[in-house]
PDB file of C-alpha atoms in Angstrom:
ATOM      1  CA  UNK A1375      41.277   0.639  12.678  1.00  0.00           C
ATOM      2  CA  UNK A1376      42.244   3.829  10.887  1.00  0.00           C
ATOM      3  CA  UNK A1377      40.626   2.508   7.734  1.00  0.00           C
ATOM      4  CA  UNK A1378      37.301   2.049   9.513  1.00  0.00           C
ATOM      5  CA  UNK A1379      37.579   5.567  10.971  1.00  0.00           C
ATOM      6  CA  UNK A1380      38.230   6.986   7.509  1.00  0.00           C
ATOM      7  CA  UNK A1381      35.397   4.907   6.095  1.00  0.00           C
ATOM      8  CA  UNK A1382      32.739   6.177   8.508  1.00  0.00           C
ATOM      9  CA  UNK A1383      33.665   9.801   7.748  1.00  0.00           C
ATOM     10  CA  UNK A1384      33.198   9.451   3.996  1.00  0.00           C
ATOM     11  CA  UNK A1385      30.537  11.681   2.416  1.00  0.00           C
ATOM     12  CA  UNK A1386      27.154  10.019   2.204  1.00  0.00           C
ATOM     13  CA  UNK A1387      27.238  10.046  -1.591  1.00  0.00           C
ATOM     14  CA  UNK A1388      30.541   8.153  -1.583  1.00  0.00           C
ATOM     15  CA  UNK A1389      29.166   5.621   0.913  1.00  0.00           C
ATOM     16  CA  UNK A1390      26.224   5.013  -1.406  1.00  0.00           C
ATOM     17  CA  UNK A1391      28.607   4.509  -4.331  1.00  0.00           C
ATOM     18  CA  UNK A1392      30.453   1.882  -2.279  1.00  0.00           C
ATOM     19  CA  UNK A1393      27.067   0.377  -1.313  1.00  0.00           C
ATOM     20  CA  UNK A1394      28.103   0.683   2.328  1.00  0.00           C
ATOM     21  CA  UNK A1395      30.848  -1.901   1.909  1.00  0.00           C
ATOM     22  CA  UNK A1396      34.453  -1.853   3.173  1.00  0.00           C
ATOM     23  CA  UNK A1397      37.210  -3.813   1.438  1.00  0.00           C
ATOM     24  CA  UNK A1398      39.678  -5.839   3.490  1.00  0.00           C
ATOM     25  CA  UNK A1399      43.280  -5.012   2.484  1.00  0.00           C
ATOM     26  CA  UNK A1400      44.919  -7.832   4.435  1.00  0.00           C
ATOM     27  CA  UNK A1401      47.147  -9.629   1.953  1.00  0.00           C
ATOM     28  CA  UNK A1402      45.217 -10.946  -1.005  1.00  0.00           C
ATOM     29  CA  UNK A1403      41.894 -11.116   0.883  1.00  0.00           C
ATOM     30  CA  UNK A1404      40.072  -8.183  -0.766  1.00  0.00           C
ATOM     31  CA  UNK A1405      36.803  -9.345   0.796  1.00  0.00           C
ATOM     32  CA  UNK A1406      34.012  -6.770   0.978  1.00  0.00           C
ATOM     33  CA  UNK A1407      32.418  -6.238   4.425  1.00  0.00           C
ATOM     34  CA  UNK A1408      29.013  -4.645   4.890  1.00  0.00           C
ATOM     35  CA  UNK A1409      28.467  -2.021   7.596  1.00  0.00           C
ATOM     36  CA  UNK A1410      26.573  -4.509   9.748  1.00  0.00           C
ATOM     37  CA  UNK A1411      29.517  -6.907   9.665  1.00  0.00           C
ATOM     38  CA  UNK A1412      31.968  -4.127  10.507  1.00  0.00           C
ATOM     39  CA  UNK A1413      29.744  -3.017  13.394  1.00  0.00           C
ATOM     40  CA  UNK A1414      30.033  -6.483  14.961  1.00  0.00           C
ATOM     41  CA  UNK A1415      33.814  -6.231  15.370  1.00  0.00           C
ATOM     42  CA  UNK A1416      34.293  -2.657  16.634  1.00  0.00           C
ATOM     43  CA  UNK A1417      33.420  -0.828  19.859  1.00  0.00           C
ATOM     44  CA  UNK A1418      33.383   2.624  21.434  1.00  0.00           C
ATOM     45  CA  UNK A1419      33.036   5.933  19.596  1.00  0.00           C
ATOM     46  CA  UNK A1420      33.828   4.435  16.229  1.00  0.00           C
ATOM     47  CA  UNK A1421      30.883   2.075  16.704  1.00  0.00           C
ATOM     48  CA  UNK A1422      28.556   4.991  17.436  1.00  0.00           C
ATOM     49  CA  UNK A1423      29.789   6.847  14.364  1.00  0.00           C
ATOM     50  CA  UNK A1424      29.374   3.745  12.232  1.00  0.00           C
ATOM     51  CA  UNK A1425      25.842   3.216  13.549  1.00  0.00           C
ATOM     52  CA  UNK A1426      24.930   6.820  12.692  1.00  0.00           C
ATOM     53  CA  UNK A1427      26.341   6.474   9.182  1.00  0.00           C
ATOM     54  CA  UNK A1428      24.455   3.221   8.699  1.00  0.00           C
ATOM     55  CA  UNK A1429      21.241   4.971   9.721  1.00  0.00           C
ATOM     56  CA  UNK A1430      21.978   7.879   7.358  1.00  0.00           C
ATOM     57  CA  UNK A1431      22.717   5.480   4.516  1.00  0.00           C
ATOM     58  CA  UNK A1432      19.461   3.591   5.061  1.00  0.00           C
ATOM     59  CA  UNK A1433      17.477   6.835   5.120  1.00  0.00           C
ATOM     60  CA  UNK A1434      19.167   8.022   1.924  1.00  0.00           C
ATOM     61  CA  UNK A1435      18.429   4.723   0.199  1.00  0.00           C
ATOM     62  CA  UNK A1436      14.788   4.848   1.311  1.00  0.00           C
ATOM     63  CA  UNK A1437      14.491   8.429   0.077  1.00  0.00           C
ATOM     64  CA  UNK A1438      16.055   7.509  -3.265  1.00  0.00           C
ATOM     65  CA  UNK A1439      13.711   4.524  -3.600  1.00  0.00           C
ATOM     66  CA  UNK A1440      10.690   6.672  -2.755  1.00  0.00           C
ATOM     67  CA  UNK A1441      11.748   9.294  -5.309  1.00  0.00           C
ATOM     68  CA  UNK A1442      12.227   6.604  -7.944  1.00  0.00           C
ATOM     69  CA  UNK A1443       8.809   5.093  -7.223  1.00  0.00           C
ATOM     70  CA  UNK A1444       7.220   8.546  -7.239  1.00  0.00           C
ATOM     71  CA  UNK A1445       8.775   9.395 -10.611  1.00  0.00           C
ATOM     72  CA  UNK A1446       7.731   6.039 -12.051  1.00  0.00           C
ATOM     73  CA  UNK A1447       4.159   6.594 -10.869  1.00  0.00           C
ATOM     74  CA  UNK A1448       4.185  10.104 -12.333  1.00  0.00           C
ATOM     75  CA  UNK A1449       5.357   8.762 -15.697  1.00  0.00           C
ATOM     76  CA  UNK A1450       2.740   5.994 -15.541  1.00  0.00           C
ATOM     77  CA  UNK A1451      -0.037   8.522 -14.912  1.00  0.00           C
ATOM     78  CA  UNK A1452       1.268  10.746 -17.705  1.00  0.00           C
ATOM     79  CA  UNK A1453       1.265   7.781 -20.113  1.00  0.00           C
ATOM     80  CA  UNK A1454      -2.200   6.812 -18.920  1.00  0.00           C
ATOM     81  CA  UNK A1455      -3.482  10.330 -19.594  1.00  0.00           C
ATOM     82  CA  UNK A1456      -1.941  10.370 -23.079  1.00  0.00           C
ATOM     83  CA  UNK A1457      -3.266   6.872 -23.829  1.00  0.00           C
ATOM     84  CA  UNK A1458      -6.752   7.899 -22.694  1.00  0.00           C
ATOM     85  CA  UNK A1459      -6.581  10.948 -24.983  1.00  0.00           C
ATOM     86  CA  UNK A1460      -5.712   8.728 -27.951  1.00  0.00           C
ATOM     87  CA  UNK A1461      -8.479   6.296 -26.985  1.00  0.00           C
ATOM     88  CA  UNK A1462     -11.016   9.134 -26.960  1.00  0.00           C
ATOM     89  CA  UNK A1463      -9.872  10.396 -30.352  1.00  0.00           C
ATOM     90  CA  UNK A1464      -9.971   6.942 -31.914  1.00  0.00           C
ATOM     91  CA  UNK A1465     -13.428   6.313 -30.451  1.00  0.00           C
ATOM     92  CA  UNK A1466     -14.829   9.633 -31.664  1.00  0.00           C
ATOM     93  CA  UNK A1467     -13.032  10.077 -34.989  1.00  0.00           C
ATOM     94  CA  UNK A1468     -12.599   6.499 -36.196  1.00  0.00           C
ATOM     95  CA  UNK A1469     -15.123   4.178 -34.568  1.00  0.00           C
ATOM     96  CA  UNK A1470     -18.183   6.405 -34.146  1.00  0.00           C
ATOM     97  CA  UNK A1471     -20.486   7.212 -37.063  1.00  0.00           C
ATOM     98  CA  UNK A1472     -20.927  10.973 -37.133  1.00  0.00           C
ATOM     99  CA  UNK A1473     -21.664  13.957 -39.312  1.00  0.00           C
ATOM    100  CA  UNK A1474     -18.370  15.092 -40.859  1.00  0.00           C
ATOM    101  CA  UNK A1475     -19.212  18.748 -40.234  1.00  0.00           C
ATOM    102  CA  UNK A1476     -20.776  19.096 -36.777  1.00  0.00           C
ATOM    103  CA  UNK A1477     -19.610  15.665 -35.486  1.00  0.00           C
ATOM    104  CA  UNK A1478     -23.048  14.677 -34.205  1.00  0.00           C
ATOM    105  CA  UNK A1479     -23.211  10.898 -33.973  1.00  0.00           C
ATOM    106  CA  UNK A1480     -25.818   8.783 -35.732  1.00  0.00           C
ATOM    107  CA  UNK A1481     -26.651   5.121 -35.233  1.00  0.00           C
ATOM    108  CA  UNK A1482     -28.436   3.901 -38.317  1.00  0.00           C
ATOM    109  CA  UNK A1483     -30.612   4.912 -41.282  1.00  0.00           C
ATOM    110  CA  UNK A1484     -32.641   3.433 -44.093  1.00  0.00           C
ATOM    111  CA  UNK A1485     -32.980   3.784 -47.840  1.00  0.00           C
ATOM    112  CA  UNK A1486     -30.369   5.984 -49.614  1.00  0.00           C
ATOM    113  CA  UNK A1487     -26.712   6.392 -48.583  1.00  0.00           C
ATOM    114  CA  UNK A1488     -26.993  10.150 -49.207  1.00  0.00           C
ATOM    115  CA  UNK A1489     -27.799  11.507 -45.741  1.00  0.00           C
ATOM    116  CA  UNK A1490     -28.813  14.879 -44.359  1.00  0.00           C
ATOM    117  CA  UNK A1491     -27.623  15.752 -40.857  1.00  0.00           C
ATOM    118  CA  UNK A1492     -30.497  16.693 -38.545  1.00  0.00           C
ATOM    119  CA  UNK A1493     -28.256  18.991 -36.516  1.00  0.00           C
ATOM    120  CA  UNK A1494     -26.651  21.066 -39.299  1.00  0.00           C
ATOM    121  CA  UNK A1495     -27.194  21.654 -43.052  1.00  0.00           C
ATOM    122  CA  UNK A1496     -24.628  19.036 -44.078  1.00  0.00           C
ATOM    123  CA  UNK A1497     -25.327  16.485 -46.777  1.00  0.00           C
ATOM    124  CA  UNK A1498     -22.897  13.574 -46.481  1.00  0.00           C
ATOM    125  CA  UNK A1499     -22.196  10.033 -47.619  1.00  0.00           C
ATOM    126  CA  UNK A1500     -23.159   7.366 -45.096  1.00  0.00           C
ATOM    127  CA  UNK A1501     -20.337   5.092 -46.280  1.00  0.00           C
ATOM    128  CA  UNK A1502     -17.230   7.294 -46.459  1.00  0.00           C
ATOM    129  CA  UNK A1503     -18.688  10.161 -44.355  1.00  0.00           C
ATOM    130  CA  UNK A1504     -17.605  12.752 -46.914  1.00  0.00           C
ATOM    131  CA  UNK A1505     -19.070  16.251 -46.497  1.00  0.00           C
ATOM    132  CA  UNK A1506     -20.801  16.851 -49.814  1.00  0.00           C
ATOM    133  CA  UNK A1507     -22.177  20.311 -49.143  1.00  0.00           C
ATOM    134  CA  UNK A1508     -25.955  20.335 -49.061  1.00  0.00           C
ATOM    135  CA  UNK A1509     -26.645  17.154 -51.064  1.00  0.00           C
ATOM    136  CA  UNK A1510     -24.630  13.926 -51.272  1.00  0.00           C
ATOM    137  CA  UNK A1511     -26.572  12.243 -54.097  1.00  0.00           C
ATOM    138  CA  UNK A1512     -24.111  13.369 -56.776  1.00  0.00           C
ATOM    139  CA  UNK A1513     -21.230  11.932 -54.781  1.00  0.00           C
ATOM    140  CA  UNK A1514     -22.562   8.366 -54.626  1.00  0.00           C
ATOM    141  CA  UNK A1515     -21.519   7.509 -58.168  1.00  0.00           C
ATOM    142  CA  UNK A1516     -17.934   8.404 -57.209  1.00  0.00           C
ATOM    143  CA  UNK A1517     -17.795   7.006 -53.656  1.00  0.00           C
ATOM    144  CA  UNK A1518     -14.696   4.798 -53.474  1.00  0.00           C
ATOM    145  CA  UNK A1519     -16.231   2.471 -50.894  1.00  0.00           C
ATOM    146  CA  UNK A1520     -19.460   2.040 -52.857  1.00  0.00           C
ATOM    147  CA  UNK A1521     -17.523   1.388 -56.074  1.00  0.00           C
ATOM    148  CA  UNK A1522     -15.205  -1.092 -54.337  1.00  0.00           C
ATOM    149  CA  UNK A1523     -18.196  -3.035 -53.006  1.00  0.00           C
ATOM    150  CA  UNK A1524     -20.114  -2.709 -56.279  1.00  0.00           C
ATOM    151  CA  UNK A1525     -23.155  -1.312 -54.541  1.00  0.00           C
ATOM    152  CA  UNK A1526     -25.927   1.029 -55.661  1.00  0.00           C
ATOM    153  CA  UNK A1527     -26.249   4.344 -53.865  1.00  0.00           C
ATOM    154  CA  UNK A1528     -30.035   4.509 -53.980  1.00  0.00           C
ATOM    155  CA  UNK A1529     -30.527   1.015 -52.533  1.00  0.00           C
ATOM    156  CA  UNK A1530     -29.683   0.421 -48.895  1.00  0.00           C
ATOM    157  CA  UNK A1531     -27.988  -2.895 -48.136  1.00  0.00           C
ATOM    158  CA  UNK A1532     -27.209  -3.579 -44.466  1.00  0.00           C
ATOM    159  CA  UNK A1533     -24.439  -6.073 -45.234  1.00  0.00           C
ATOM    160  CA  UNK A1534     -22.803  -3.714 -47.741  1.00  0.00           C
ATOM    161  CA  UNK A1535     -23.041  -0.869 -45.235  1.00  0.00           C
ATOM    162  CA  UNK A1536     -21.338  -2.923 -42.509  1.00  0.00           C
ATOM    163  CA  UNK A1537     -18.558  -4.033 -44.859  1.00  0.00           C
ATOM    164  CA  UNK A1538     -18.125  -0.454 -46.050  1.00  0.00           C
ATOM    165  CA  UNK A1539     -17.759   0.783 -42.474  1.00  0.00           C
ATOM    166  CA  UNK A1540     -15.194  -1.926 -41.768  1.00  0.00           C
ATOM    167  CA  UNK A1541     -13.159  -0.714 -44.743  1.00  0.00           C
ATOM    168  CA  UNK A1542     -13.409   2.930 -43.712  1.00  0.00           C
ATOM    169  CA  UNK A1543     -12.662   2.333 -40.046  1.00  0.00           C
ATOM    170  CA  UNK A1544      -9.781  -0.061 -40.715  1.00  0.00           C
ATOM    171  CA  UNK A1545      -8.131   2.451 -43.032  1.00  0.00           C
ATOM    172  CA  UNK A1546      -8.539   5.309 -40.547  1.00  0.00           C
ATOM    173  CA  UNK A1547      -7.326   3.151 -37.659  1.00  0.00           C
ATOM    174  CA  UNK A1548      -4.164   2.216 -39.525  1.00  0.00           C
ATOM    175  CA  UNK A1549      -3.571   5.842 -40.488  1.00  0.00           C
ATOM    176  CA  UNK A1550      -3.996   6.903 -36.856  1.00  0.00           C
ATOM    177  CA  UNK A1551      -1.551   4.300 -35.562  1.00  0.00           C
ATOM    178  CA  UNK A1552       1.028   5.292 -38.189  1.00  0.00           C
ATOM    179  CA  UNK A1553       0.526   9.005 -37.699  1.00  0.00           C
ATOM    180  CA  UNK A1554       0.285   9.342 -33.912  1.00  0.00           C
ATOM    181  CA  UNK A1555       1.370   6.252 -31.983  1.00  0.00           C
ATOM    182  CA  UNK A1556       5.159   6.326 -32.256  1.00  0.00           C
ATOM    183  CA  UNK A1557       6.007   5.454 -28.654  1.00  0.00           C
ATOM    184  CA  UNK A1558       5.855   1.677 -28.106  1.00  0.00           C
ATOM    185  CA  UNK A1559       4.636   1.970 -24.508  1.00  0.00           C
ATOM    186  CA  UNK A1560       1.850   4.398 -25.394  1.00  0.00           C
ATOM    187  CA  UNK A1561       0.955   2.246 -28.398  1.00  0.00           C
ATOM    188  CA  UNK A1562       0.570  -0.839 -26.175  1.00  0.00           C
ATOM    189  CA  UNK A1563      -1.560   1.047 -23.651  1.00  0.00           C
ATOM    190  CA  UNK A1564      -3.809   2.496 -26.359  1.00  0.00           C
ATOM    191  CA  UNK A1565      -4.188  -0.961 -27.895  1.00  0.00           C
ATOM    192  CA  UNK A1566      -5.203  -2.365 -24.514  1.00  0.00           C
ATOM    193  CA  UNK A1567      -7.898   0.313 -24.252  1.00  0.00           C
ATOM    194  CA  UNK A1568      -9.341  -0.045 -27.767  1.00  0.00           C
ATOM    195  CA  UNK A1569      -8.927  -3.765 -28.492  1.00  0.00           C
ATOM    196  CA  UNK A1570     -12.392  -4.834 -27.296  1.00  0.00           C
ATOM    197  CA  UNK A1571     -14.263  -2.159 -29.237  1.00  0.00           C
ATOM    198  CA  UNK A1572     -12.108  -2.699 -32.295  1.00  0.00           C
ATOM    199  CA  UNK A1573     -12.746  -6.431 -32.113  1.00  0.00           C
ATOM    200  CA  UNK A1574     -16.500  -5.956 -31.713  1.00  0.00           C
ATOM    201  CA  UNK A1575     -16.521  -3.990 -34.978  1.00  0.00           C
ATOM    202  CA  UNK A1576     -14.628  -6.699 -36.836  1.00  0.00           C
ATOM    203  CA  UNK A1577     -11.438  -4.632 -37.122  1.00  0.00           C
ATOM    204  CA  UNK A1578      -7.794  -5.622 -36.708  1.00  0.00           C
ATOM    205  CA  UNK A1579      -5.287  -3.843 -34.482  1.00  0.00           C
ATOM    206  CA  UNK A1580      -2.612  -2.410 -36.830  1.00  0.00           C
ATOM    207  CA  UNK A1581       0.800  -4.093 -36.612  1.00  0.00           C
TER     208      UNK A1581
END
């Protein structure tokens, strides 16, 4: 019919908008026919044209799907890269014990909480990691963590040290989440990366 002839000559973009469907205008029918159904009831040149348009439409849909999948994968990789960057920063700046000046990590110590870095001339507090210049002894009487836990700076207490680090890390972790993780998707991906290490240290993922 003339309607089918007009239909198969529509621009590809318009065919995609119609989802490759042709409406029946006979009376009140208004049924939608797909290209495959139309192809079953026509012959000759119009059939060949319809077959070509069907092939074009399928190729366009496949190309659009591929582009969509490619863009989604690109966004996923971008989010993954950003999430990994946040994970690295949280690991290094929040979870790892390190000199506040040169950032060299340390594992443990004994005796006084006033430490001297063995990689630079920094004296710092083992509890709050404050850079105290060359000597941290004077700081201990004012250390907020030590005061909160009612400890003594010159006497090392492993349990007090662990609780102090939990306080410090929890506070920094919450500040990091509030200050940097605004996007919900990135936030979820970062949480997935850090949750095991955070849990091992007795910390809570910020809400």
